[in-house]
Structures are given as structure tokens and as C-alpha cells.
Coordinates of C-alpha atoms in Angstrom, one line a residue:
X1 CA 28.3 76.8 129.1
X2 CA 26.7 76.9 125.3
X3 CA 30.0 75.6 124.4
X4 CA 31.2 72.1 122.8
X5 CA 34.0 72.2 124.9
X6 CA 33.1 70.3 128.1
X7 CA 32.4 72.5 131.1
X8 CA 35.8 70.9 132.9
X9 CA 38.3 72.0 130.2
X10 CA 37.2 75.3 130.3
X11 CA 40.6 77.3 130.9
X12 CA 40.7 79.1 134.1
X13 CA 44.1 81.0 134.2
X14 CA 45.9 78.9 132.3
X15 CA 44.8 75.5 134.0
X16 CA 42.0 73.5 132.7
X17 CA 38.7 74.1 135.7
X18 CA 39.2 70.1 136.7
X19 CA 42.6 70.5 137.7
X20 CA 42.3 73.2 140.3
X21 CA 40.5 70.6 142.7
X22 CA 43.0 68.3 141.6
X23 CA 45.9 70.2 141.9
X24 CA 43.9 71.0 145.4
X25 CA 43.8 67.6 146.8
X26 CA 46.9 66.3 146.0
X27 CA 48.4 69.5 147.9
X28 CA 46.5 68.6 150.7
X29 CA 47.9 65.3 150.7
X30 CA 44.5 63.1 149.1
X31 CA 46.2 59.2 149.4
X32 CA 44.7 58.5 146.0
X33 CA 42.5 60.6 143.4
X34 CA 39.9 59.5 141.3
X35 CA 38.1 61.8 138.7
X36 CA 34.9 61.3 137.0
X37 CA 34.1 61.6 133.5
X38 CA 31.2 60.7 130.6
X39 CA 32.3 58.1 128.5
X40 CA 33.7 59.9 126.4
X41 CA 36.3 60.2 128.3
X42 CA 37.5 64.0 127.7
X43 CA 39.5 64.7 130.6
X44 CA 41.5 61.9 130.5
X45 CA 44.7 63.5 128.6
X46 CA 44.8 66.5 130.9
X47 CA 45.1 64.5 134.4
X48 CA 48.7 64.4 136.2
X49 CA 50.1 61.1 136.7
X50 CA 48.8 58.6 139.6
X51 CA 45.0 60.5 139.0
X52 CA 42.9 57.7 138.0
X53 CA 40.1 58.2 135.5
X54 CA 36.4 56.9 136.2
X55 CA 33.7 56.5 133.8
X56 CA 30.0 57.5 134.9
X57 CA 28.1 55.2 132.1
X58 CA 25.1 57.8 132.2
X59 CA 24.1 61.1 133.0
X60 CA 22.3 60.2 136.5
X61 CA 23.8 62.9 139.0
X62 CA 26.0 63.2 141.6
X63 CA 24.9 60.4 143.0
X64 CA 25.9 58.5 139.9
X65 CA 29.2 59.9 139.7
X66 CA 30.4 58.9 143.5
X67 CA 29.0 55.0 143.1
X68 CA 31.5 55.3 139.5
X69 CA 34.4 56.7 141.8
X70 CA 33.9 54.5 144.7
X71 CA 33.9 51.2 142.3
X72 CA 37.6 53.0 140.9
X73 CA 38.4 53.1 144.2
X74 CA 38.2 49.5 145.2
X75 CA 38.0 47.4 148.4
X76 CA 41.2 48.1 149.4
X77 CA 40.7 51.7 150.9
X78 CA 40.3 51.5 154.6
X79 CA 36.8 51.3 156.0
X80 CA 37.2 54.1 158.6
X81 CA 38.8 55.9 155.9
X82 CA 37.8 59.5 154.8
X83 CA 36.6 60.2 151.4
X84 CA 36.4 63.3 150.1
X85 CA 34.1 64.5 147.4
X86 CA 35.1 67.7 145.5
X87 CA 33.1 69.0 142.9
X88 CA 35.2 69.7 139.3
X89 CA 33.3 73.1 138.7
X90 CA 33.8 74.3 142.4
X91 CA 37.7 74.7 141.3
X92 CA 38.9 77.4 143.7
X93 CA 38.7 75.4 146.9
X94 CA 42.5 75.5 148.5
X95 CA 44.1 72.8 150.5
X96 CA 43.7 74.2 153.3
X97 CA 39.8 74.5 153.1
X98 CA 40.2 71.0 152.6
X99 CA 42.5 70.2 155.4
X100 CA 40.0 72.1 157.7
X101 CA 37.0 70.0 156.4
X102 CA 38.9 66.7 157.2
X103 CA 40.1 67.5 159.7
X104 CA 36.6 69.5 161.1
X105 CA 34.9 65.5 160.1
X106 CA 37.7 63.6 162.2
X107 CA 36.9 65.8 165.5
X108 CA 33.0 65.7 165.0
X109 CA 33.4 61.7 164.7
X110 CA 30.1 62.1 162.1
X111 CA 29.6 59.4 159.6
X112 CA 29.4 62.6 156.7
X113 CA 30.6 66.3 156.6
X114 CA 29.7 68.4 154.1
X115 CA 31.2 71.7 153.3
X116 CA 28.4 74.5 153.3
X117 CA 29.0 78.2 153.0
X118 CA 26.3 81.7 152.6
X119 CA 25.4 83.2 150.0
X120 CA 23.5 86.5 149.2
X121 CA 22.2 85.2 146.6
X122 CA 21.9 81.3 146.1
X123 CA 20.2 80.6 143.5
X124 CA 21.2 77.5 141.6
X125 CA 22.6 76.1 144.5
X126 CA 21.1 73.3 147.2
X127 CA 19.8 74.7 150.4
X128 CA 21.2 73.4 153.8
X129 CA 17.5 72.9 156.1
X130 CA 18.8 72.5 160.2
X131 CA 16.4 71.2 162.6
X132 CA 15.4 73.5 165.6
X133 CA 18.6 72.5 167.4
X134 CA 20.8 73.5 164.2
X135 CA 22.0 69.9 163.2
X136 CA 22.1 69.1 159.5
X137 CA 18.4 68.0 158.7
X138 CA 19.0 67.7 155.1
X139 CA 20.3 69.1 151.7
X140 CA 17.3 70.4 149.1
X141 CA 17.8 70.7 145.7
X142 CA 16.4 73.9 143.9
X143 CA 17.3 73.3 140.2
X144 CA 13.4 72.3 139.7
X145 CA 10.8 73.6 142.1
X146 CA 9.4 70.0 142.3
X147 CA 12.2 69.3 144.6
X148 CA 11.9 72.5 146.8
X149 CA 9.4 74.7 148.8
X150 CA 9.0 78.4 148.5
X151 CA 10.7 78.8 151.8
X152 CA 13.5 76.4 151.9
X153 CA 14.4 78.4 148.5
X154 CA 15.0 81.6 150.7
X155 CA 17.6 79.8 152.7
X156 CA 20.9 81.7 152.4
X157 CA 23.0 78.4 153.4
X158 CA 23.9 76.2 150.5
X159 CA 25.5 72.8 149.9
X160 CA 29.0 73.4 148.2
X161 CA 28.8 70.3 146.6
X162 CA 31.9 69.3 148.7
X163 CA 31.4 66.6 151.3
X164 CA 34.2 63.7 153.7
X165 CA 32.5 60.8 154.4
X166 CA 33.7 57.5 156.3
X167 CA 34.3 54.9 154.0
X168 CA 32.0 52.3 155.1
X169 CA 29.0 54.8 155.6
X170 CA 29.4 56.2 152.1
X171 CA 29.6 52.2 150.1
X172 CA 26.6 51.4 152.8
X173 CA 24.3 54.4 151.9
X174 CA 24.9 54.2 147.9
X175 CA 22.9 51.8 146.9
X176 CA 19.6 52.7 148.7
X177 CA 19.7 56.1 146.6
X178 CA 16.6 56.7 144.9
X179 CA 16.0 58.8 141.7
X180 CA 12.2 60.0 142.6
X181 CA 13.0 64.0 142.3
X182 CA 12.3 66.4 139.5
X183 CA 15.4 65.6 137.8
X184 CA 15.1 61.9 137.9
X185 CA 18.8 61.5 139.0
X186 CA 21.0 59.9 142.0
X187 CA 21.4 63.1 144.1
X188 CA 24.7 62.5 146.8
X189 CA 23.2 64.6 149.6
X190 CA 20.5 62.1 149.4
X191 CA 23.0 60.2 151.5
X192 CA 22.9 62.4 154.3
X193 CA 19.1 61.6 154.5
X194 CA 20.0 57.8 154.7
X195 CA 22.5 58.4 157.5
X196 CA 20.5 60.3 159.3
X197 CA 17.4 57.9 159.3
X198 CA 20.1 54.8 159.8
X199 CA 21.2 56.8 163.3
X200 CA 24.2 58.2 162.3
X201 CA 25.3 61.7 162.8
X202 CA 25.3 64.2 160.0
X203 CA 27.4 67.4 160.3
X204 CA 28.2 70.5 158.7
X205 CA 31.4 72.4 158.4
X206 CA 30.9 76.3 157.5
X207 CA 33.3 77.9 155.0
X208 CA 33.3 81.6 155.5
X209 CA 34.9 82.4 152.9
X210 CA 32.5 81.9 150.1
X211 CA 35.4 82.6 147.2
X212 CA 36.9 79.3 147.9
X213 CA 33.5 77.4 147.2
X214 CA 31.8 79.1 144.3
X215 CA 30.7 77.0 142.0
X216 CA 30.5 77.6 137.9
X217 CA 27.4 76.6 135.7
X218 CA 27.7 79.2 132.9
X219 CA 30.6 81.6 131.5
X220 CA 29.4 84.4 133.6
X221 CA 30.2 82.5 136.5
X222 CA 33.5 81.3 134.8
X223 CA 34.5 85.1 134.4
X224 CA 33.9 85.8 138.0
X225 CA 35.4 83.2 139.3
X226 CA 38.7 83.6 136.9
X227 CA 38.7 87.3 138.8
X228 CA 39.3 86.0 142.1
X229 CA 41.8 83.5 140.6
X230 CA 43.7 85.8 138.8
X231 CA 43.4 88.8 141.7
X232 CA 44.9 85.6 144.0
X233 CA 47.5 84.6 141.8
X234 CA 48.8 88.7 141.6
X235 CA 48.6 88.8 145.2
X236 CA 51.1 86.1 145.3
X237 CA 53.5 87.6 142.9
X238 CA 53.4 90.9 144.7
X239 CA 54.2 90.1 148.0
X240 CA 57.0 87.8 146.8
X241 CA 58.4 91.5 145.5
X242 CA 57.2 91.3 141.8
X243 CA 55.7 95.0 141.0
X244 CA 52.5 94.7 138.7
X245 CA 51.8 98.1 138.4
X246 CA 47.7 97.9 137.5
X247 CA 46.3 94.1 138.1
X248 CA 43.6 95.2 137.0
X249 CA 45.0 95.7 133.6
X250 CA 47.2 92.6 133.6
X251 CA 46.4 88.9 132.8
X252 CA 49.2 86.3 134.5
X253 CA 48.5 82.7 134.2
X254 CA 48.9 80.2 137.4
X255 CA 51.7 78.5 136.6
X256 CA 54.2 81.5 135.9
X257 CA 57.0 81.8 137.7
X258 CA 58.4 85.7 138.0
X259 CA 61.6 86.6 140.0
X260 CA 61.9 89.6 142.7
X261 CA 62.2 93.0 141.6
X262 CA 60.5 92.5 138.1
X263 CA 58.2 94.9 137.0
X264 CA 55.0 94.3 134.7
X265 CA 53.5 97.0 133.1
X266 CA 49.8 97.5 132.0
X267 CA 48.4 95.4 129.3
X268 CA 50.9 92.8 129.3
X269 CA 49.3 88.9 129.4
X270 CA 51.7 86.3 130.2
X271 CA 51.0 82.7 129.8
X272 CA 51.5 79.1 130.2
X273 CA 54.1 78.1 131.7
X274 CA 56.6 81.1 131.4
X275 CA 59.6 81.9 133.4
X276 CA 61.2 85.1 134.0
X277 CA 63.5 85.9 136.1
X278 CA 64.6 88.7 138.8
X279 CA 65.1 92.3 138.1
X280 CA 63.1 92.4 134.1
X281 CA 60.8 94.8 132.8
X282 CA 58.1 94.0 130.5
X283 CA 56.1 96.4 128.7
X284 CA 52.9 95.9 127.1
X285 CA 53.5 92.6 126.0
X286 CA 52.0 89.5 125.4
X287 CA 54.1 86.3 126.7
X288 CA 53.4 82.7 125.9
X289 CA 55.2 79.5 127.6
X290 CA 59.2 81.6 127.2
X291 CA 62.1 81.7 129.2
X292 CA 63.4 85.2 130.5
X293 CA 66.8 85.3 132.7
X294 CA 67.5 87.9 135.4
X295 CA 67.6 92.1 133.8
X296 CA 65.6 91.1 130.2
X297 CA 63.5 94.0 128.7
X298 CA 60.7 93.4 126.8
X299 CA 58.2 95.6 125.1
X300 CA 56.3 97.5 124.5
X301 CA 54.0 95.8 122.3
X302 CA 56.4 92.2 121.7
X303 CA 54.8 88.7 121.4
X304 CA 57.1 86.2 122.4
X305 CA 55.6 82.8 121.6
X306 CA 56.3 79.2 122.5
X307 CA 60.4 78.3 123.1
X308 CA 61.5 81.7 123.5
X309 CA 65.2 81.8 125.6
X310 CA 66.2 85.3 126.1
X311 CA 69.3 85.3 128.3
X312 CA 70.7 87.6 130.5
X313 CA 70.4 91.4 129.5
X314 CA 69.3 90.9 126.7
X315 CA 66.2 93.3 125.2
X316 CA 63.2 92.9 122.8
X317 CA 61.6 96.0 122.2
X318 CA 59.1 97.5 120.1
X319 CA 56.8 95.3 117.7
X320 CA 59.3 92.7 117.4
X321 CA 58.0 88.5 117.3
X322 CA 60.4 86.0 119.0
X323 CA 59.2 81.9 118.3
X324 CA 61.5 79.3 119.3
X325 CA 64.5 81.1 119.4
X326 CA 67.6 81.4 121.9
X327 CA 68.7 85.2 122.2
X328 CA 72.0 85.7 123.6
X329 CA 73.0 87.7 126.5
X330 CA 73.0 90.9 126.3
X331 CA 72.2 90.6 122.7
X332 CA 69.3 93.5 121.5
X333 CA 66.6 93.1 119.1
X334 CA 65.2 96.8 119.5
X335 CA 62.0 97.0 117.1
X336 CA 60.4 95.8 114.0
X337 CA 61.7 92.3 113.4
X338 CA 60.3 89.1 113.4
X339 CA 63.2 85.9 115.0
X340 CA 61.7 82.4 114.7
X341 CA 63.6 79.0 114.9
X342 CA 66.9 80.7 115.4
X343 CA 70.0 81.0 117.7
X344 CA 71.4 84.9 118.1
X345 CA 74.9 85.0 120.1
X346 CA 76.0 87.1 123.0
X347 CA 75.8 90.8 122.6
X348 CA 74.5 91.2 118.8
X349 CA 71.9 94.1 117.8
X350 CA 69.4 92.7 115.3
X351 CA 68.9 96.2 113.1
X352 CA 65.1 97.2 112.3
X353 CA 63.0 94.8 110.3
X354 CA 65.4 92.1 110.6
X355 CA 63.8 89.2 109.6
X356 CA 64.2 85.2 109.2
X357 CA 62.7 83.2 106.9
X358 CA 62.4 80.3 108.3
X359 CA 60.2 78.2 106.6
X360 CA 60.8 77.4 102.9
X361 CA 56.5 76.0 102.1
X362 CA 57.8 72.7 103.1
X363 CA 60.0 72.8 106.0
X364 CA 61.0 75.1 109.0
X365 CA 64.9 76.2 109.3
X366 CA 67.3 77.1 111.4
X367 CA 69.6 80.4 111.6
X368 CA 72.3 81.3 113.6
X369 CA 74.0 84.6 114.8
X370 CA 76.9 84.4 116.0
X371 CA 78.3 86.3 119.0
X372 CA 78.8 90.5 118.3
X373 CA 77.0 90.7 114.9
X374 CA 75.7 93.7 113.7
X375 CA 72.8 93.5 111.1
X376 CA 71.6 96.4 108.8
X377 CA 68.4 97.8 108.7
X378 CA 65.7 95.4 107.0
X379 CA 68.0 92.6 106.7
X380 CA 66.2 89.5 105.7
X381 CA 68.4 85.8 106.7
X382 CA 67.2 83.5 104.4
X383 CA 67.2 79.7 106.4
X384 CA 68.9 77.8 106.9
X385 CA 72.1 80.2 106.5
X386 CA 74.5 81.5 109.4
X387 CA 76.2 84.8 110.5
X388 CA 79.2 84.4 111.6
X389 CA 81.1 86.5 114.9
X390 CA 81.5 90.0 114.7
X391 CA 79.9 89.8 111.1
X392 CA 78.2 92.6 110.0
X393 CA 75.0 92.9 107.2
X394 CA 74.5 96.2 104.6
X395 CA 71.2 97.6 105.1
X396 CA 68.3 96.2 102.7
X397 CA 70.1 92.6 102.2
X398 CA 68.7 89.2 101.7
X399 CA 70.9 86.9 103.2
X400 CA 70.9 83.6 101.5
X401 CA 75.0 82.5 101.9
X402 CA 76.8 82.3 105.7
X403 CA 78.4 85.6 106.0
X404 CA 82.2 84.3 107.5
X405 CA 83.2 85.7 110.6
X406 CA 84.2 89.6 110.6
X407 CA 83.0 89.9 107.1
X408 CA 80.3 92.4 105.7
X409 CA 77.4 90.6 103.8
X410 CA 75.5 92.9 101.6
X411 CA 73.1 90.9 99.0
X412 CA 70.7 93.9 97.7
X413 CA 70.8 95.0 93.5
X414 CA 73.0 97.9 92.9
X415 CA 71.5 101.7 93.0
X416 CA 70.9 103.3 88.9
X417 CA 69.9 106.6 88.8
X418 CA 67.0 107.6 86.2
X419 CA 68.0 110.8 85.3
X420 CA 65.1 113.5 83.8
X421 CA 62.5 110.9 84.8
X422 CA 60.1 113.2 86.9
X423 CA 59.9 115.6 83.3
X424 CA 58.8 112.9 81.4
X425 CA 56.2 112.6 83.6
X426 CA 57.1 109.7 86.0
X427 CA 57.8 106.9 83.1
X428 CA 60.7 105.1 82.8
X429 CA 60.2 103.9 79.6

């Protein structure tokens, strides 16, 4: 990845690449999940509860990884049990590819199954080699020629790095692993060789569609595989009756919940975990981890950042910044203000260039709006201060006392006229 993040917290639509399989497995009802990691132990803060980290001690391969998750696992899983191996960088596999594996390894009554799929071009990935008869022969890596010939390379099957195996054939086969390949590592698919030679049958269950199991070794793989996420996750929202007018032109994370009848204009990105509801428009906006209720208008060209409520008809227009704020219903920001850590009442218009300062070089404060408030044009609200219902501001003020309720507030230095000063030449001394 040339990156220093690790390849597994790479984002992928708002969701860190490990927890798609994750999210994956536990959907297809896994009984317990164990993930992998270095000793550092970098993905451990971004795992849901009941996922149980496992440390691989060194860098020895897939091989290495599986004896680390099989020792998390313990004795007590079931010996006739399936295990399922996912690989974290092959993150767009669904539960339903993996309900059709298990349940493809349960009807074949093999000792392993692995998950294969073709490629036009499969480079970087292991080649599946059948026998005349078409059984599973064995799994070749390619990443070194050492470890491959010329024309097992040209074989269009790969391994998807995705296998079930039966409990007790998988802790049986694990330690006879050997490391003499190119890469001097414990390859898995190695255990398919072992079970094969021990007697055991070895199958192979074919995934047509190749989307689900592309894997990710670099960023251009990353960015193609975050295009079939995000085209999936568009799909979704459009046939649930969301209108996204160009997808193309439109960046929705994986976790963002839109209601029916919403409509999302070009170049708008909306992220995390945000929530609007039925019947909005957004224009042109950027959207991060807010709450929208049902008929909000946004844009175009509004960033609403982290903790933004707008309720119910309420509008944020053009070039305005919302952060942490609860907007009333109803309630209209219209353009060129900035709103952070404040609390605006039911059916107030915020003038142009209304601004809070909310943070005094020390501290962050709160303002309040009351309900009905009309502010003038380029109205500053000094925090922490409040508005009070029905109030109104002059234009130009800088609010830094609560304005009561009904009252005007107008805190701007009074107008003096310079009279003859353009023929003395523009001084006004």
C-alpha cells in the first residue's frame, strides 16, 4: 500500500477494509470470530464486541496466521465443526457467498472447501491446478516464480484466499506445514496438499461473481474495489426510493441511512454515520456523521460536520458550516454563516454572515436561539450569550449580552459622516 497505515484500516466507504469480512460473517451467522493481527496489535480498537483478537508473533504467511487463530479458538469448538477462513483484504465477500460456501462444504462432505473464482487477468493471485477428472489437485502460488511453472501461471482459476474446513482436519494438517517455497512462509493451501495425500477429499466451490472475491494488495486495487462498494451501496439506496441523481458523481458511505423520496444531487459526499430522513434535498454538499429529519434542505455548497441536528423543515443553504449544533424546525439558515456548538429554536432565520464565536482561545461555548428570532445581516453571537424568543438583532452587531425576549439587540458603533473628505484627497486627518 506505500502507506504507514496498515493495509486493514485502509477506509473503504466509511468502514475500515477488516470489518467488511467481519461485518460479513457475523451476518451470516459465524458462532465465534477471530481476527488476526501483528503484534502490534493495530486492529484491535476497531473490532465490534464478541470479535476476539489473535496475535500472529511473526510474519510467516497464511499458514501462520490460521495456527494463531485456531490456538484463539481453543479446544472447545466442535470437531466436525466448520471453520471458515476469510481473508481481511478480500473485504467485499457477502453473507451470502459465505452461506453458499458452507453450506456447498456440508453437501460435498470434503474435509476442505475453498472458494475459487476466474479471472481475466490473475496475476498476483494463486492458481487452482485440477487433475484430469477436475478435482482440486492443488493451489500454486505465483508471488515468486520459484513456486510456479510457466503454464500453471496461465491458469485463469485462482484461490480467493477463502476456504471452510472441518475442524479436526484443519488442527490435524497444521502442523506438518512446511516453509520450503520462495517466500519461506507457512502457505494455508498447503493444507489441501496434506489432505489430499492423507485420503481425504478436497473440493472446490466456484464463485461466479468475481466482485465479491477480489482481493486488494495496492491502492489501485483499493480504488477499484471501493467502486463496486460504493456502486452497491447506491444501488441499495435507490431501490429503497432514494433518488441520487448521478452516482457517479456522488460519494455515500456504508453506514448512512437515507429515508424515501430524498433526493441527492451531484457532488454531494455524505459520511459516517449520518442520518437523514424522508422527503430532503441536498445540494452539493458535504455531510459528516449529522442528523437530518424528514423535508430538510441543504446546499448547495454546505459542510455540516460532526453533531449536526437539523429538525424538521428546517434549511441550510448556501456556504453555510453547521458543527455540533441543534437547528430547530423549520428554522432557516439561508447562506453565508458559520453555527457551531449552538441550539437555534423552532422557526428562526439566521440573516447572512451570522456567525458564533464559540471558542474564546481556551474553551468552546454554547449559544442559544430561541424560538422565532430574527437576526440581522452579519450578526456575530459572542459565546456563551443567548437570544431570546421572537428577539430580533440590527444588522452589523456583535452580540456579547442575552438579548431578552421580543427585544432588538443592536451592539455596532454609531454612523459619523466625514463631510468634504473625498476633496481633501481621501484623508481624514
Amino acid at each position: 500500500m506505500r502507506s504507514s497505515t496498515p493495509k486493514m484500516l485502509h477506509d473503504l466507504c466509511g468502514r475500515p477494509m477488516v470489518l467488511w469480512p467481519v461485518r460479513a460473517a457475523l451476518e451470516a451467522g459465524a458462532g465465534k470470530i477471530v481476527v488476526v493481527d501483528s503484534p502490534e496489535r493495530a486492529l484491535e480498537a476497531v473490532l465490534p464486541d464478541g470479535v476476539e483478537l489473535a496475535v500472529q508473533e511473526r510474519a510467516d504467511g497464511t499458514g501462520g496466521a490460521t495456527v494463531a487463530a485456531m490456538a484463539a479458538l481453543g479446544s472447545d469448538v466442535d470437531s466436525s465443526a466448520p471453520v471458515l477462513v476469510l481473508a481481511g483484504d478480500v473485504p467485499l465477500v457477502s453473507a451470502e457467498a459465505i452461506r453458499a460456501l458452507v453450506e456447498a462444504h456440508a453437501e460435498s462432505g470434503a474435509a476442505a472447501t475453498m472458494a475459487s473464482t476466474i479471472l481475466e487477468d490473475p496475476s498476483g493471485y494463486g492458481r487452482v491446478v485440477r487433475d484430469s477428472a477436475g478435482a482440486v489437485e492443488r493451489v500454486v502460488e505465483t508471488k515468486a516464480h520459484g513456486d510456479s511453472t510457466q503454464a500453471e501461471r496461465e491458469i485463469r482459476e485462482v484461490n480467493t484466499g477463502i476456504f471452510v474446513f472441518s475442524a479436526h482436519a484443519l488442527r490435524d494438517a497444521l502442523p506438518r506445514l512446511s516453509t520450503d517455497n520462495a517466500q519461506g512462509e507457512l502457505y494455508l493451501p498447503q493444507v489441501l496438499d496434506l489432505l489430499r495425500a492423507d485420503g481425504a477429499k478436497v473440493a472446490a466451490h466456484l464463485v461466479e461473481d468475481q466482485r465479491l472475491v477480489l482481493g486488494v494488495n495496492d491502492r489501485v486495487a483499493l480504488a477499484r474495489v471501493r467502486k463496486l462498494a460504493q456502486g452497491a451501496i447506491h444501488e441499495r439506496h435507490m431501490r429503497a426510493g432514494v433518488g441520487i441523481v448521478d452516482p457517479d458523481a456522488t460519494v455515500i458511505d456504508v453506514d448512512v441511512e437515507i429515508g424515501q423520496d430524498t433526493v441527492v444531487e451531484p457532488f454531494t459526499t455524505i459520511r459516517g454515520a449520518t442520518r437523514i430522513g424522508r422527503g430532503c434535498t441536498v445540494r452539493h454538499s458535504y455531510l459528516v456523521d449529522c442528523v437530518l429529519e424528514d423535508g430538510v434542505s441543504v446546499g448547495p455548497f454546505a459542510y455540516l460536520r460532526p453533531g449536526t441536528v437539523l429538525r424538521k423543515g428546517s434549511k441550510v443553504g448556501t456556504f453555510v458550516e453547521v458543527k455540533n449544533s441543534d437547528v430547530g424546525a423549520g428554522s432557516r439558515i439561508p447562506h453565508l454563516s458559520y453555527i457551531g456548538d449552538a441550539d437555534i429554536g423552532e422557526g428562526t432565520n439566521l440573516g447572512a454572515a451570522t456567525i458564533t464565536a464559540n471558542y474564546d482561545g481556551r474553551a468552546k461555548h454554547r449559544t442559544t436561539v430561541g424560538r422565532g428570532v430574527r437576526t440581522g445581516v452579519d450578526t456575530t453571537l459572542v459565546a456563551p450569550v443567548s437570544v431570546g424568543d421572537d428577539a430580533y438583532t440590527g444588522a452589523g452587531s456583535v452580540i456579547t449580552e442575552d438579548v431578552p425576549p421580543g427585544s432588538l439587540g443592536i451592539a455596532r458603533e454609531r454612523q459619523s459622516n466625514v463631510e468634504g473628505y473625498a476633496e481633501r484627497g481621501g484623508r481624514s486627518g
